Structures are given as C-alpha cells and as structure tokens.
PDB file of C-alpha atoms in Angstrom:
ATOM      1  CA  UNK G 455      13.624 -54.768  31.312  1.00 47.00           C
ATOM      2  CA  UNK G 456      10.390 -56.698  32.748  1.00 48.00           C
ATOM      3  CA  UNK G 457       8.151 -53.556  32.293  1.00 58.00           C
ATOM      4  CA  UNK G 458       8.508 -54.524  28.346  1.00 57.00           C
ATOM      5  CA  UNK G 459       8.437 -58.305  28.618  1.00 65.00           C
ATOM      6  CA  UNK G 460       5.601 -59.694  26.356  1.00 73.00           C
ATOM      7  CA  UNK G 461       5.246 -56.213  24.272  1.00 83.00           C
ATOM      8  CA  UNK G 462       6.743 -55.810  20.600  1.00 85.00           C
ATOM      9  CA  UNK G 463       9.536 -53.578  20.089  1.00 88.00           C
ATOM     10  CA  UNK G 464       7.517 -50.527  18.873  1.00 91.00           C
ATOM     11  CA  UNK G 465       5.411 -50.896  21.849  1.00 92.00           C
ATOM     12  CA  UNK G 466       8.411 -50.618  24.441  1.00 92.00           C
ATOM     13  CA  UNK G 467       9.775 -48.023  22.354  1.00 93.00           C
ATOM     14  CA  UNK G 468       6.704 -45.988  22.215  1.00 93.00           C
ATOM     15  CA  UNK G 469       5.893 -46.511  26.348  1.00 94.00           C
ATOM     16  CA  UNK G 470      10.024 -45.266  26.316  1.00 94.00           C
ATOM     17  CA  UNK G 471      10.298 -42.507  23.860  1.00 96.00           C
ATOM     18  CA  UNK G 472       6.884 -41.579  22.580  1.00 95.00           C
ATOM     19  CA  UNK G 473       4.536 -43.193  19.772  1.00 94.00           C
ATOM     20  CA  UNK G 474       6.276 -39.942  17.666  1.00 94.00           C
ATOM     21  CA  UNK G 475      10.193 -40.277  18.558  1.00 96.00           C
ATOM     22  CA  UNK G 476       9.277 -44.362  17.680  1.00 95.00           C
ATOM     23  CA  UNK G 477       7.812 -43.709  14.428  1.00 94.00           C
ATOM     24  CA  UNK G 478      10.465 -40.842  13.586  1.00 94.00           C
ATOM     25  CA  UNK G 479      12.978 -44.058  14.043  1.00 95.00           C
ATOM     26  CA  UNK G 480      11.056 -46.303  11.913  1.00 94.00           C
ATOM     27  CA  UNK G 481      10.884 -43.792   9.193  1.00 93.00           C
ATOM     28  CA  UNK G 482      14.721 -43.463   9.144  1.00 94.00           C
ATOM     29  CA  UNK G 483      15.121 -47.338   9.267  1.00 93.00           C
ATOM     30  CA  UNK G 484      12.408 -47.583   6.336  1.00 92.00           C
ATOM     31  CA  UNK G 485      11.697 -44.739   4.811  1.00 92.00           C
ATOM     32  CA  UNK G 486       8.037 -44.089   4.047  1.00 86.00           C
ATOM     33  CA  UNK G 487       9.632 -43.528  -0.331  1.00 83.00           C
ATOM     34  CA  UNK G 488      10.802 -47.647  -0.503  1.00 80.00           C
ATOM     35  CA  UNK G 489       8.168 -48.927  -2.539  1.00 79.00           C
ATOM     36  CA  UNK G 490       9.521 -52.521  -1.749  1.00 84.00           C
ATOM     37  CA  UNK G 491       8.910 -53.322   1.636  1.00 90.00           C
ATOM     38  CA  UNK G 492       5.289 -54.384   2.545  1.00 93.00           C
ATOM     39  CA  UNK G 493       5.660 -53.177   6.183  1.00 93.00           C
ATOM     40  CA  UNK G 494       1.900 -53.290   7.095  1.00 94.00           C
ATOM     41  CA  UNK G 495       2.245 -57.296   5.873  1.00 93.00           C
ATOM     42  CA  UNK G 496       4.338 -56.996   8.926  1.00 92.00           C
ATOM     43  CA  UNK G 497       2.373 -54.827  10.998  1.00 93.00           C
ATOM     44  CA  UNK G 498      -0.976 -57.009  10.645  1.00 92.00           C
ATOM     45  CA  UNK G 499       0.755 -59.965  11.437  1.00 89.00           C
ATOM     46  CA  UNK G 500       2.815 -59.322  14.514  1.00 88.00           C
ATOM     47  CA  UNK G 501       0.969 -55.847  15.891  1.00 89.00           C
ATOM     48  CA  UNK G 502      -2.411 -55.271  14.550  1.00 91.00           C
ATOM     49  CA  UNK G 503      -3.498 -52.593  16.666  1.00 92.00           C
ATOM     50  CA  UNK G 504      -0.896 -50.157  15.140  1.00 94.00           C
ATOM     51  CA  UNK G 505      -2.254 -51.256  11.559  1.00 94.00           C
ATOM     52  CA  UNK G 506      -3.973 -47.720  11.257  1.00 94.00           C
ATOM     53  CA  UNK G 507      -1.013 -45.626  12.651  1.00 95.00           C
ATOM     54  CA  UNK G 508       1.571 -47.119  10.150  1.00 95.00           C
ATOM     55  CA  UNK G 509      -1.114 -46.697   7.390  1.00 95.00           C
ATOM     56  CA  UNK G 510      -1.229 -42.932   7.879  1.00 94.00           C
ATOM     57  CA  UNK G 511       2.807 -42.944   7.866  1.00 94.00           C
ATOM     58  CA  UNK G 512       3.048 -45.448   4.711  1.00 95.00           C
ATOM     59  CA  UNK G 513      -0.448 -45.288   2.409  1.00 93.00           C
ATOM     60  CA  UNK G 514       0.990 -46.293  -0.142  1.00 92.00           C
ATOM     61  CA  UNK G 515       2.634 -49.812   1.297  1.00 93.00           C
ATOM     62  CA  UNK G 516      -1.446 -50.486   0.943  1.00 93.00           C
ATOM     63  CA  UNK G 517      -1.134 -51.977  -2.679  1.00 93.00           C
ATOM     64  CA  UNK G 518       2.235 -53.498  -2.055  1.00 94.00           C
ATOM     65  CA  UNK G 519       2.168 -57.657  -2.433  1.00 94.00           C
ATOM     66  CA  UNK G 520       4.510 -58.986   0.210  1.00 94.00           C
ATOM     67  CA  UNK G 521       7.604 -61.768  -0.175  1.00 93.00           C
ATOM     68  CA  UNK G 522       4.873 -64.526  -0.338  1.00 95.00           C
ATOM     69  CA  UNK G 523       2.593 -62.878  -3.420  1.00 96.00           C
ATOM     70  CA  UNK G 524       0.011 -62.066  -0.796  1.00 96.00           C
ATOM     71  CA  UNK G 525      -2.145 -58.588  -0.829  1.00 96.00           C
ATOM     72  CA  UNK G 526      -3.259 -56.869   2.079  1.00 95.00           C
ATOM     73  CA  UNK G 527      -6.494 -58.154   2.381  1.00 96.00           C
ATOM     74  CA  UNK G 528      -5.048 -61.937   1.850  1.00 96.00           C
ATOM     75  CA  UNK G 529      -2.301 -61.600   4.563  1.00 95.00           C
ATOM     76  CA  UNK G 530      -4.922 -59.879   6.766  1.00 94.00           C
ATOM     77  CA  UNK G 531      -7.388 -62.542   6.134  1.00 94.00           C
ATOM     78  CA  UNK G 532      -4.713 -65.311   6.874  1.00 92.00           C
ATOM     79  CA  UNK G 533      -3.210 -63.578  10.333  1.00 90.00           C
ATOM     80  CA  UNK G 534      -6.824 -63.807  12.180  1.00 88.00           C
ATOM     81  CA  UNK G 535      -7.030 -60.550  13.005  1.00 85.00           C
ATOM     82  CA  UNK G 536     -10.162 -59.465  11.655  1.00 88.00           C
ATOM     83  CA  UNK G 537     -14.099 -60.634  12.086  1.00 91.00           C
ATOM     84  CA  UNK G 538     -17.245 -59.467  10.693  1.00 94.00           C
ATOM     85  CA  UNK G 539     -18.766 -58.459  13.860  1.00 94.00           C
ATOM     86  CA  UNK G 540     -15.404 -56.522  14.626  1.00 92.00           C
ATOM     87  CA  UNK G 541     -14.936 -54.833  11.243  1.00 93.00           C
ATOM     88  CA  UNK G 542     -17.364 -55.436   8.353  1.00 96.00           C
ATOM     89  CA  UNK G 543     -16.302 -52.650   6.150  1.00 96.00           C
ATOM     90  CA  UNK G 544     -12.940 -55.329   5.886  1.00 95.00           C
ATOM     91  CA  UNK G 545     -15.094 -57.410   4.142  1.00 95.00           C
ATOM     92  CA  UNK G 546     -17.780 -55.384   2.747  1.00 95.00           C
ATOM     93  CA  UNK G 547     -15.456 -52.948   0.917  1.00 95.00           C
ATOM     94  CA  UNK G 548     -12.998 -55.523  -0.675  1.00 95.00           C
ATOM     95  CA  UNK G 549     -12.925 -55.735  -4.333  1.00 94.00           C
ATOM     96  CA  UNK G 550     -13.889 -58.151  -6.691  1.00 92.00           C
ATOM     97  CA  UNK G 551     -10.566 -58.714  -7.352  1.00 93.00           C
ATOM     98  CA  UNK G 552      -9.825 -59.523  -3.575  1.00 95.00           C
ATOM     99  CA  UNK G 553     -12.694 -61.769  -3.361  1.00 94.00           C
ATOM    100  CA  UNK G 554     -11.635 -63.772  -6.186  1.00 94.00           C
ATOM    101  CA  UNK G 555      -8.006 -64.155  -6.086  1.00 94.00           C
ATOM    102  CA  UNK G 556      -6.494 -67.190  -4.317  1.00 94.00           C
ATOM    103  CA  UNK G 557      -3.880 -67.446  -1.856  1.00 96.00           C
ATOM    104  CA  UNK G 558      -0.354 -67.850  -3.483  1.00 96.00           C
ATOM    105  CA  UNK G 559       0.585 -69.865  -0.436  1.00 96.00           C
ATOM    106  CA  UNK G 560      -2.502 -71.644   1.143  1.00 94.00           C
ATOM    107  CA  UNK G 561      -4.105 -71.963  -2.576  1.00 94.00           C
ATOM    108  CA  UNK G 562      -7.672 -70.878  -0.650  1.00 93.00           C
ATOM    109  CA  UNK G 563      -9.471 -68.630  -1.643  1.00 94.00           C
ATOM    110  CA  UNK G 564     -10.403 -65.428   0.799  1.00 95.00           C
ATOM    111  CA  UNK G 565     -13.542 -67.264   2.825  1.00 94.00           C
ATOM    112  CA  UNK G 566     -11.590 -70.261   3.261  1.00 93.00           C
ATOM    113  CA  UNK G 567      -8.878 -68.088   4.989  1.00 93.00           C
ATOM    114  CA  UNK G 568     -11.843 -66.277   7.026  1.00 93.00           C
ATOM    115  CA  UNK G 569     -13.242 -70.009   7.881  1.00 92.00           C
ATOM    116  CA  UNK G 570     -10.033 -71.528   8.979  1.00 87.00           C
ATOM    117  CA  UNK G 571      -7.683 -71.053  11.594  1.00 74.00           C
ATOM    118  CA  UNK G 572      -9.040 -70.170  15.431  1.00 75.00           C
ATOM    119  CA  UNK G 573     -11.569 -67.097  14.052  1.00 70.00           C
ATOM    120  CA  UNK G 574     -13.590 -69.414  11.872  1.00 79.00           C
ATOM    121  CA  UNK G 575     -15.698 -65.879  11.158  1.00 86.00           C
ATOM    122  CA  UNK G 576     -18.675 -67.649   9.833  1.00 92.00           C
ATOM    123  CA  UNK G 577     -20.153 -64.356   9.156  1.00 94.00           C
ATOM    124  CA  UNK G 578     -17.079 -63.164   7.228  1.00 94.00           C
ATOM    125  CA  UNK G 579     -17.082 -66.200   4.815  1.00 94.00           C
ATOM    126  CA  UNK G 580     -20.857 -66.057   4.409  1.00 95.00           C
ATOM    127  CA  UNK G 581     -20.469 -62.153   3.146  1.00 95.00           C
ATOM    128  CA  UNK G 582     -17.282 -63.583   0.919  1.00 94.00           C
ATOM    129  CA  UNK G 583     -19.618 -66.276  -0.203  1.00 93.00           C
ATOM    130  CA  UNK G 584     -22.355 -64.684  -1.077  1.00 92.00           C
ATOM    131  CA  UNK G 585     -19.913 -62.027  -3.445  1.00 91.00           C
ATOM    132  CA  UNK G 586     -18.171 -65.109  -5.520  1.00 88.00           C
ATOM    133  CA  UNK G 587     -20.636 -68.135  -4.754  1.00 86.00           C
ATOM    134  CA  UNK G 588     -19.205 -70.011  -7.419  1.00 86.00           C
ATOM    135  CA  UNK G 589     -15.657 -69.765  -5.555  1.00 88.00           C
ATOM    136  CA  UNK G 590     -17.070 -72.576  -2.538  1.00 84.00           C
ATOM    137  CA  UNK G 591     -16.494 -75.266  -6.693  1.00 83.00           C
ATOM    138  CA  UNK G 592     -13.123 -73.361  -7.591  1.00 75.00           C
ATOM    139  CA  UNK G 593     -15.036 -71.431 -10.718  1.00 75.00           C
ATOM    140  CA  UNK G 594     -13.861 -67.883 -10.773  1.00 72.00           C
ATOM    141  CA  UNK G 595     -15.826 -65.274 -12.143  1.00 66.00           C
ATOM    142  CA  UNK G 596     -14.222 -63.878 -15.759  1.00 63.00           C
ATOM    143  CA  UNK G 597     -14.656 -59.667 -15.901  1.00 49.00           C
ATOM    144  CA  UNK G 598     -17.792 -59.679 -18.231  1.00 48.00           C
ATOM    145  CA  UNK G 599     -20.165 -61.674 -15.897  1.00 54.00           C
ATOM    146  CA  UNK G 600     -19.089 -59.118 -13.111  1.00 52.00           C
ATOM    147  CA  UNK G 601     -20.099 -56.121 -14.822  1.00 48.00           C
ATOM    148  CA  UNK G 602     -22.905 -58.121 -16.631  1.00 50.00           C
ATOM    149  CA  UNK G 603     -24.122 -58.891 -12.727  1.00 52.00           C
ATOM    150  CA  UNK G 604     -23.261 -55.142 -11.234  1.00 50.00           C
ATOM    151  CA  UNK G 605     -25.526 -54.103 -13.477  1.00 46.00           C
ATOM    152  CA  UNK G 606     -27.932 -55.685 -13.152  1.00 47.00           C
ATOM    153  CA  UNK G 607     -28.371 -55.070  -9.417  1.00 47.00           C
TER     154      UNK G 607
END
C-alpha cells in the first residue's frame, strides 16, 4: 500500500484500524503482565512519538533494562531523540544513579551519549556535567559524597 510507505507498522495500523483496535493488538501480542520485554527500548528507538502512549499501556516496562543492559534513560540518551531545549525535565529529573552509570555497550557515560551522535545537545551534557563533574575523568561518585553533597545544598 503506498499510503503507508515510510510509516512504522503501528502507524499504518493505527491510520487503518484506530490508535485503540492497534494497541488492543499489541496488548494480545505482548501483554502489558510480561515483565521481560523492554518494549519502550523499542518504542524510543524506532517510534518516539508514541513513547508516551505505550507508557500509559506498559508503566511498568519503565524500570525494565533491555537485551543490551541499557535503562531507559541510557537507550533514550543513545537513540537521539531527546534535547534539552525539547525536554529538560529528561535530564533534569534523572537520578543520580542515571547520571552516573555507564553505558554497558558504548562504555560512555550519559553526557557523552547526549554529546555524540547528530544531536550533540550541548545543553544536555552541560546539565549532566554539572550533576557528576567528576564523570568528564571517569571518577564516579560513591553514595556517601552524594548525600554528604544533597545536603549540603
């Protein structure tokens, strides 16, 4: 069909049936209970604008690692898809732990990821930076100087 050439699957199917009939399908094919598939790993990577209509339909695939070790936040970070000026609650809400951890795959850590690539969201690895400066000479920060420095700001 050339009305769907260029589109994703879901998107055709959506256009066809209906964003609800599509996702009714997806939730037989993977039910919203598996635990083991990381399907918005998938979604961020291949159709982003859908990330927050599969969230409300699988929450809880929000804390699943995917095949490659990587979070959320790291496979976001790595597919391109998000920039400071577009969404800085992305990087303004991520956890310590997120802002720390390295990339099972790349071995960068998360503003690396945000400087390489065709973003190159300066302003995203300059908020990442200034949460784990030490990161930019490999030194991760161990628990007690994060809540030593939390409280004292």
């Amino acid at each position: 069909d050339k009305s769907s050439a260029g589109k994703s699957s879901f998107d055709a199917a959506s256009e066809k049936y209906g964003t609800e009939a599509t996702m009714n399908v997806v939730h037989k094919c993977i039910p919203p209970s598996d635990r083991n598939y990381p399907i918005l790993h998938r979604v961020i990577q291949h159709s982003p604008q859908h990330i927050n209509l599969f969230t409300t339909h699988y929450p809880e695939a929000v804390y699943l690692r995917d095949m490659d070790n990587r979070t959320l936040f790291l496979c976001t970070l790595v597919s391109g898809n998000k920039t400071f000026s577009e969404d800085p609650l992305f990087f303004l809400k991520a956890s310590d732990d997120e802002v720390g951890e390295m990339d099972p795959v790349t071995e960068l850590f998360p503003f690396a990821l945000a400087a390489s690539g065709d973003t190159s969201d300066l302003m995203g690895v300059y908020r990442l930076l200034r949460r784990e400066p030490g990161l930019v000479l490999g030194k991760r920060p161990n628990q007690k100087e994060r809540r030593k420095r939390s409280r004292s700001t």
